[in-house]
Tab-separated table of C-alpha atoms and ligand atoms in Angstrom:
chain	number	residue	atom	x	y	z
A	722	MET	CA	0.109	0.100	-0.020
A	723	VAL	CA	1.258	3.546	-0.812
A	724	GLY	CA	0.285	6.045	1.698
A	725	ALA	CA	-1.027	9.498	1.182
A	726	THR	CA	2.329	11.200	1.835
A	727	GLN	CA	4.311	8.662	-0.313
A	728	ARG	CA	1.688	9.159	-3.121
A	729	ALA	CA	2.611	12.905	-3.099
A	730	MET	CA	6.037	11.874	-3.919
A	731	ILE	CA	5.392	9.757	-6.976
A	732	ARG	CA	4.807	11.173	-10.523
A	733	PRO	CA	3.937	9.680	-13.599
A	734	CYS	CA	6.601	8.842	-16.067
A	735	LEU	CA	5.409	8.624	-19.767
A	736	THR	CA	8.427	9.710	-21.756
A	737	LEU	CA	10.619	7.644	-23.853
A	738	SER	CA	13.422	8.686	-21.867
A	739	CYS	CA	12.012	6.859	-18.853
A	740	MET	CA	13.523	3.478	-19.460
A	741	PRO	CA	12.715	0.839	-17.013
A	742	GLU	CA	15.276	0.644	-14.351
A	743	LEU	CA	15.592	-2.089	-11.637
A	744	PRO	CA	12.482	-0.708	-9.356
A	745	GLU	CA	10.126	-1.006	-12.433
A	746	VAL	CA	11.265	-4.304	-13.557
A	747	GLU	CA	10.836	-5.557	-10.141
A	748	THR	CA	7.332	-4.386	-10.071
A	749	ILE	CA	6.442	-5.637	-13.419
A	750	ALA	CA	7.920	-9.123	-12.569
A	751	ARG	CA	6.027	-9.149	-9.461
A	752	GLY	CA	2.797	-8.175	-11.233
A	753	LEU	CA	3.165	-10.833	-13.681
A	754	ASP	CA	3.962	-13.447	-11.116
A	755	GLN	CA	0.687	-12.685	-9.248
A	756	ARG	CA	-1.398	-12.733	-12.385
A	757	ILE	CA	0.018	-15.536	-14.491
A	758	ALA	CA	2.102	-17.973	-12.331
A	759	GLY	CA	0.546	-21.327	-12.649
A	760	ASP	CA	-0.903	-20.894	-16.246
A	761	THR	CA	0.204	-22.968	-19.095
A	762	ILE	CA	1.357	-21.373	-22.648
A	763	GLU	CA	-0.744	-23.162	-25.073
A	764	SER	CA	0.813	-21.480	-28.189
A	765	VAL	CA	3.321	-18.855	-29.482
A	766	TRP	CA	3.087	-16.298	-32.303
A	767	LEU	CA	6.268	-14.370	-33.066
A	768	GLY	CA	6.638	-11.540	-35.357
A	769	GLU	CA	8.830	-11.031	-38.337
A	770	LYS	CA	11.144	-8.504	-37.028
A	771	PRO	CA	14.410	-10.006	-36.301
A	772	GLU	CA	15.770	-7.778	-33.533
A	773	PRO	CA	13.776	-8.723	-30.463
A	774	LEU	CA	14.554	-12.366	-30.853
A	775	LYS	CA	17.818	-13.242	-29.152
A	776	SER	CA	17.156	-16.977	-29.317
A	777	PRO	CA	16.156	-18.427	-32.757
A	778	PRO	CA	12.451	-18.265	-33.234
A	779	GLU	CA	11.799	-21.964	-33.572
A	780	GLU	CA	13.682	-22.515	-30.445
A	781	ILE	CA	11.650	-19.850	-28.524
A	782	ALA	CA	8.533	-21.377	-29.894
A	783	SER	CA	9.381	-24.964	-28.892
A	784	VAL	CA	10.553	-24.040	-25.248
A	785	LEU	CA	7.469	-21.865	-24.557
A	786	GLU	CA	4.616	-24.170	-26.140
A	787	HIS	CA	3.124	-26.382	-23.646
A	788	SER	CA	5.209	-25.125	-20.786
A	789	ARG	CA	3.702	-24.090	-17.409
A	790	ILE	CA	4.712	-20.763	-15.935
A	791	ALA	CA	5.948	-21.739	-12.491
A	792	HIS	CA	7.339	-18.270	-11.273
A	793	VAL	CA	8.277	-14.849	-12.693
A	794	ARG	CA	11.044	-12.977	-11.067
A	795	ARG	CA	13.537	-10.272	-11.742
A	796	VAL	CA	17.452	-10.849	-12.296
A	797	GLY	CA	19.207	-7.740	-12.757
A	798	LYS	CA	17.049	-5.625	-15.224
A	799	HIS	CA	15.765	-8.891	-16.914
A	800	ILE	CA	12.297	-10.634	-16.266
A	801	VAL	CA	12.878	-14.282	-15.931
A	802	PHE	CA	10.018	-16.731	-16.377
A	803	ASN	CA	10.860	-20.119	-14.900
A	804	LEU	CA	9.189	-22.859	-16.942
A	805	GLU	CA	8.320	-26.633	-16.408
A	806	GLY	CA	7.490	-28.914	-19.139
A	807	GLU	CA	7.762	-32.482	-20.059
A	808	ASN	CA	9.784	-34.128	-23.018
A	809	ARG	CA	8.386	-36.905	-25.477
A	810	ASN	CA	9.643	-39.716	-22.655
A	811	GLY	CA	7.391	-38.131	-20.124
A	812	GLN	CA	10.454	-36.563	-18.256
A	813	LYS	CA	10.188	-33.260	-16.428
A	814	THR	CA	11.952	-30.574	-18.122
A	815	ARG	CA	12.864	-27.035	-16.862
A	816	ALA	CA	13.594	-23.778	-19.082
A	817	GLN	CA	13.514	-20.195	-18.601
A	818	TRP	CA	12.165	-17.293	-20.949
A	819	ILE	CA	14.102	-14.184	-20.441
A	820	VAL	CA	12.861	-10.799	-21.338
A	821	HIS	CA	14.671	-7.588	-21.356
A	822	LEU	CA	12.473	-4.624	-22.032
A	823	GLY	CA	15.040	-2.337	-23.580
A	824	MET	CA	13.540	1.249	-23.644
A	825	THR	CA	9.996	0.953	-24.691
A	826	GLY	CA	9.183	-2.939	-24.337
A	827	GLN	CA	6.047	-3.939	-22.448
A	828	LEU	CA	4.413	-7.141	-21.411
A	829	ARG	CA	0.728	-7.100	-21.474
A	830	ILE	CA	-1.930	-9.378	-20.311
A	831	ALA	CA	-4.924	-9.223	-22.793
A	832	SER	CA	-8.172	-10.951	-23.401
A	833	ALA	CA	-7.901	-12.998	-26.779
A	834	GLN	CA	-10.612	-10.648	-28.075
A	835	THR	CA	-8.450	-7.462	-27.699
A	836	GLY	CA	-6.871	-6.478	-30.991
A	837	ALA	CA	-3.144	-6.701	-31.052
A	838	ALA	CA	-1.374	-3.321	-30.684
A	839	LYS	CA	0.985	-1.900	-33.257
A	840	HIS	CA	4.492	-3.134	-32.630
A	841	THR	CA	3.349	-6.466	-31.125
A	842	HIS	CA	6.377	-8.980	-31.541
A	843	ALA	CA	5.144	-11.896	-29.711
A	844	ILE	CA	1.858	-13.431	-28.528
A	845	LEU	CA	1.705	-16.078	-25.976
A	846	LYS	CA	-1.871	-17.929	-25.887
A	847	LEU	CA	-2.423	-19.095	-22.127
A	848	ALA	CA	-4.714	-21.832	-21.202
A	849	SER	CA	-6.792	-19.497	-19.138
A	850	GLY	CA	-7.917	-17.826	-22.130
A	851	ARG	CA	-5.795	-14.772	-21.860
A	852	GLU	CA	-2.720	-13.621	-23.786
A	853	LEU	CA	0.502	-12.455	-22.706
A	854	ARG	CA	1.940	-9.946	-25.263
A	855	PHE	CA	5.371	-8.447	-25.952
A	856	VAL	CA	5.077	-4.954	-27.498
A	857	ASP	CA	7.871	-2.806	-28.352
A	858	PRO	CA	7.810	0.118	-30.714
A	859	ARG	CA	11.578	1.021	-30.554
A	860	ARG	CA	12.806	-2.550	-30.663
A	861	PHE	CA	15.809	-2.389	-28.089
A	862	GLY	CA	13.877	-5.174	-26.059
A	863	ARG	CA	15.229	-8.714	-26.204
A	864	LEU	CA	13.458	-12.367	-26.001
A	865	ALA	CA	15.397	-15.224	-25.201
A	866	VAL	CA	15.258	-18.888	-23.860
A	867	VAL	CA	17.433	-20.859	-22.073
A	868	ARG	CA	17.128	-24.654	-21.157
A	869	VAL	CA	18.088	-25.601	-17.677
A	870	GLU	CA	19.709	-28.919	-18.111
A	871	SER	CA	20.799	-30.041	-14.705
A	872	GLN	CA	18.421	-30.403	-11.686
A	873	ASP	CA	20.301	-27.962	-9.571
A	874	GLY	CA	21.037	-25.573	-12.438
A	875	SER	CA	19.728	-22.099	-11.558
A	876	GLY	CA	19.955	-21.095	-15.195
A	877	PHE	CA	20.170	-17.402	-16.217
A	878	ALA	CA	22.334	-15.282	-14.074
A	879	ALA	CA	23.078	-11.736	-14.479
A	880	PRO	CA	26.855	-10.730	-14.727
A	881	GLY	CA	27.115	-8.633	-11.691
A	882	ASP	CA	26.022	-8.650	-8.021
A	883	GLU	CA	22.272	-8.114	-7.194
A	884	PRO	CA	21.958	-4.679	-5.545
A	885	LEU	CA	19.429	-5.413	-3.026
A	886	ASP	CA	21.256	-8.669	-1.952
A	887	ALA	CA	24.942	-7.417	-1.780
A	888	ARG	CA	26.150	-7.118	1.837
A	889	ILE	CA	28.344	-4.283	2.927
A	890	ASP	CA	31.633	-6.128	2.885
A	891	ARG	CA	30.877	-7.282	-0.826
A	892	PHE	CA	29.866	-3.933	-1.716
A	893	ILE	CA	33.121	-2.472	-0.380
A	894	THR	CA	35.163	-5.091	-2.107
A	895	LEU	CA	33.442	-4.376	-5.370
A	896	PHE	CA	34.348	-0.605	-5.289
A	897	ARG	CA	37.305	0.246	-3.245
A	898	HIS	CA	39.940	-0.228	-5.733
A	899	ARG	CA	38.307	1.215	-9.001
A	900	LYS	CA	40.009	4.052	-10.281
A	901	THR	CA	36.809	5.234	-12.468
A	902	PRO	CA	34.316	7.789	-11.302
A	903	ILE	CA	31.930	6.110	-8.649
A	904	LYS	CA	28.971	7.231	-10.894
A	905	SER	CA	30.612	4.895	-13.702
A	906	ALA	CA	31.359	2.121	-11.240
A	907	LEU	CA	27.738	2.159	-10.102
A	908	LEU	CA	26.579	1.689	-13.706
A	909	ASN	CA	29.083	-1.040	-14.413
A	910	GLN	CA	26.829	-3.831	-14.866
A	911	LYS	CA	29.621	-6.476	-14.248
A	912	LEU	CA	29.786	-4.999	-10.723
A	913	LEU	CA	26.202	-4.642	-9.742
A	914	SER	CA	23.303	-5.699	-12.057
A	915	GLY	CA	20.531	-3.431	-12.892
A	916	VAL	CA	21.393	0.075	-11.350
A	917	GLY	CA	20.693	2.595	-13.904
A	918	ASN	CA	21.473	6.380	-14.509
A	919	ILE	CA	18.590	7.590	-12.294
A	920	TYR	CA	19.159	5.644	-9.062
A	921	ALA	CA	22.748	6.076	-9.542
A	922	ASP	CA	22.273	9.827	-9.096
A	923	GLU	CA	19.881	9.639	-6.566
A	924	SER	CA	21.826	7.357	-4.095
A	925	LEU	CA	24.942	9.446	-4.704
A	926	PHE	CA	23.032	12.594	-3.424
A	927	ARG	CA	21.587	10.776	-0.444
A	928	ALA	CA	25.099	9.672	0.351
A	929	LYS	CA	26.505	13.190	-0.073
A	930	VAL	CA	29.212	11.912	-2.493
A	931	ARG	CA	29.917	13.651	-5.913
A	932	PRO	CA	29.457	11.390	-8.761
A	933	ARG	CA	32.927	12.251	-10.406
A	934	ARG	CA	34.728	11.222	-7.372
A	935	ARG	CA	37.217	8.102	-8.028
A	936	ALA	CA	35.362	5.117	-6.477
A	937	SER	CA	38.893	4.206	-4.691
A	938	SER	CA	38.791	7.645	-2.938
A	939	LEU	CA	35.610	7.000	-0.978
A	940	THR	CA	36.092	6.074	2.486
A	941	ARG	CA	34.717	3.033	4.135
A	942	ALA	CA	32.221	5.373	6.082
A	943	GLU	CA	31.278	6.829	2.652
A	944	LEU	CA	30.781	3.413	1.098
A	945	GLN	CA	28.652	2.303	3.824
A	946	LYS	CA	26.523	5.486	3.404
A	947	LEU	CA	26.422	4.769	-0.256
A	948	HIS	CA	25.496	1.138	0.242
A	949	ALA	CA	22.686	2.075	2.512
A	950	ALA	CA	21.380	4.972	0.271
A	951	LEU	CA	21.266	2.697	-2.867
A	952	ARG	CA	19.158	0.151	-1.093
A	953	GLU	CA	16.973	2.860	0.410
A	954	VAL	CA	16.279	4.671	-2.909
A	955	LEU	CA	15.628	1.193	-4.811
A	956	LYS	CA	13.348	-0.067	-2.213
A	957	GLU	CA	11.293	3.079	-2.052
A	958	ALA	CA	10.986	3.105	-5.749
A	959	ILE	CA	9.872	-0.330	-5.649
A	960	LYS	CA	7.399	0.322	-2.931
A	961	ALA	CA	5.817	3.202	-4.908
A	962	GLY	CA	5.921	1.176	-8.216
A	963	GLY	CA	3.676	-1.461	-6.726
A	964	SER	CA	0.762	0.812	-6.952
A	965	SER	CA	0.915	1.239	-10.712
A	966	VAL	CA	1.828	-2.385	-11.900
A	967	SER	CA	-1.842	-3.056	-12.885
A	968	ASP	CA	-1.780	-0.137	-15.261
A	969	TYR	CA	1.399	-1.101	-16.655
A	970	VAL	CA	0.711	-4.756	-17.288
A	971	ASP	CA	-2.901	-4.643	-18.183
A	972	ALA	CA	-4.035	-1.529	-19.921
A	973	GLU	CA	-3.918	-1.153	-23.687
A	974	GLY	CA	-1.799	1.780	-24.793
A	975	ARG	CA	-1.006	3.034	-21.397
A	976	SER	CA	2.882	2.962	-20.894
A	977	GLY	CA	3.357	4.858	-17.741
A	978	PHE	CA	4.677	3.639	-14.442
A	979	PHE	CA	5.343	5.719	-11.511
A	980	GLN	CA	8.748	6.826	-10.154
A	981	LEU	CA	9.872	8.676	-6.942
A	982	LYS	CA	10.115	12.172	-7.331
A	983	HIS	CA	13.895	12.678	-8.056
A	984	ARG	CA	16.069	14.762	-5.750
A	985	VAL	CA	18.688	15.640	-8.232
A	986	TYR	CA	18.030	13.533	-11.450
A	987	GLY	CA	16.583	15.859	-14.413
A	988	ARG	CA	16.697	18.877	-11.977
A	989	GLU	CA	19.661	20.940	-13.483
A	990	GLY	CA	19.470	24.498	-12.313
A	991	GLN	CA	16.759	23.916	-9.859
A	992	PRO	CA	17.325	24.532	-6.161
A	993	CYS	CA	18.603	21.597	-4.195
A	994	PHE	CA	15.943	20.450	-1.794
A	995	VAL	CA	18.323	20.716	1.147
A	996	CYS	CA	20.354	23.845	0.705
A	997	LYS	CA	18.902	25.659	-2.393
A	998	THR	CA	22.090	25.551	-4.333
A	999	PRO	CA	21.084	24.952	-8.104
A	1000	ILE	CA	21.599	21.387	-9.100
A	1001	LYS	CA	24.559	21.042	-11.516
A	1002	ARG	CA	24.653	18.470	-14.658
A	1003	VAL	CA	28.083	17.040	-15.899
A	1004	ILE	CA	28.555	14.331	-18.327
A	1005	ILE	CA	30.550	11.180	-16.932
A	1006	ALA	CA	31.217	8.346	-19.410
A	1007	GLY	CA	28.726	9.894	-21.805
A	1008	ARG	CA	25.995	9.935	-19.268
A	1009	SER	CA	24.206	12.879	-17.525
A	1010	SER	CA	24.818	13.138	-13.839
A	1011	HIS	CA	23.297	15.393	-11.587
A	1012	TYR	CA	24.386	16.636	-8.144
A	1013	CYS	CA	24.429	19.318	-5.539
A	1014	PRO	CA	27.732	21.015	-5.500
A	1015	HIS	CA	27.113	22.080	-1.801
A	1016	CYS	CA	25.631	18.952	-0.257
A	1017	GLN	CA	27.918	16.451	-2.129
A	1018	LYS	CA	31.628	16.578	-1.632
B	1365	ZN	ZN1	22.348	20.808	-1.674
């Protein structure tokens, strides 16, 4: 539940530049799990555009068809569907469908009667009569399948550590010898998986650390603050996002989800909420970075 004060802190995000970050992907994965876990995929239609298909189309169709969706969860910025099926010999098989939403990708649950939207690249017909559709106007989204061969194999894994699971000692180990700006290190997906530009800027503001500082120059105390700030900002955003998931997954043509009101991101020239100093914007490793020159050292 989102309380009245928190509701005031969130705003709709409807522009193309608002690509889904970790909290949105988490929210979408949770919503999908609630709605379609337990359902079975009866058949699959795939569009002709090659870009979204990271596995061969026949492979995607053969893995998905007749599989039961056991569980949907987030791994990094990917949505992972754990699938269960049976091979010709009646033995249980396991596989995963991995979806990356890119910039404009959406997974929509629709009734079979609803006409398919423009830019629909995949339709999964479910035993419940509903359809799960992948819609993506800009085609940066990706669909892939992985067969999980061994019994204990966990399947798809993101390259870096999960930011909400990484403990403080691990966090310090990841960052303390890095010569790159701390902002670039936070965005490095081989270190942490799924931290994007917005939440990197917001957590650096909360930790009072300038984005251009070398990661290796941060004291242990600063890294501890940053670790706590990153977890805090991601958890708050997940909480806020939970209220809008039904809009995102269900509604035809409605692409918005909600994000926390940013304290620095996108606020260049506007007064800092803490000290009123205008927020600055600099480019670090090709990405816009926003910070308060007074509050952040
Ligand atoms: Zn300030």
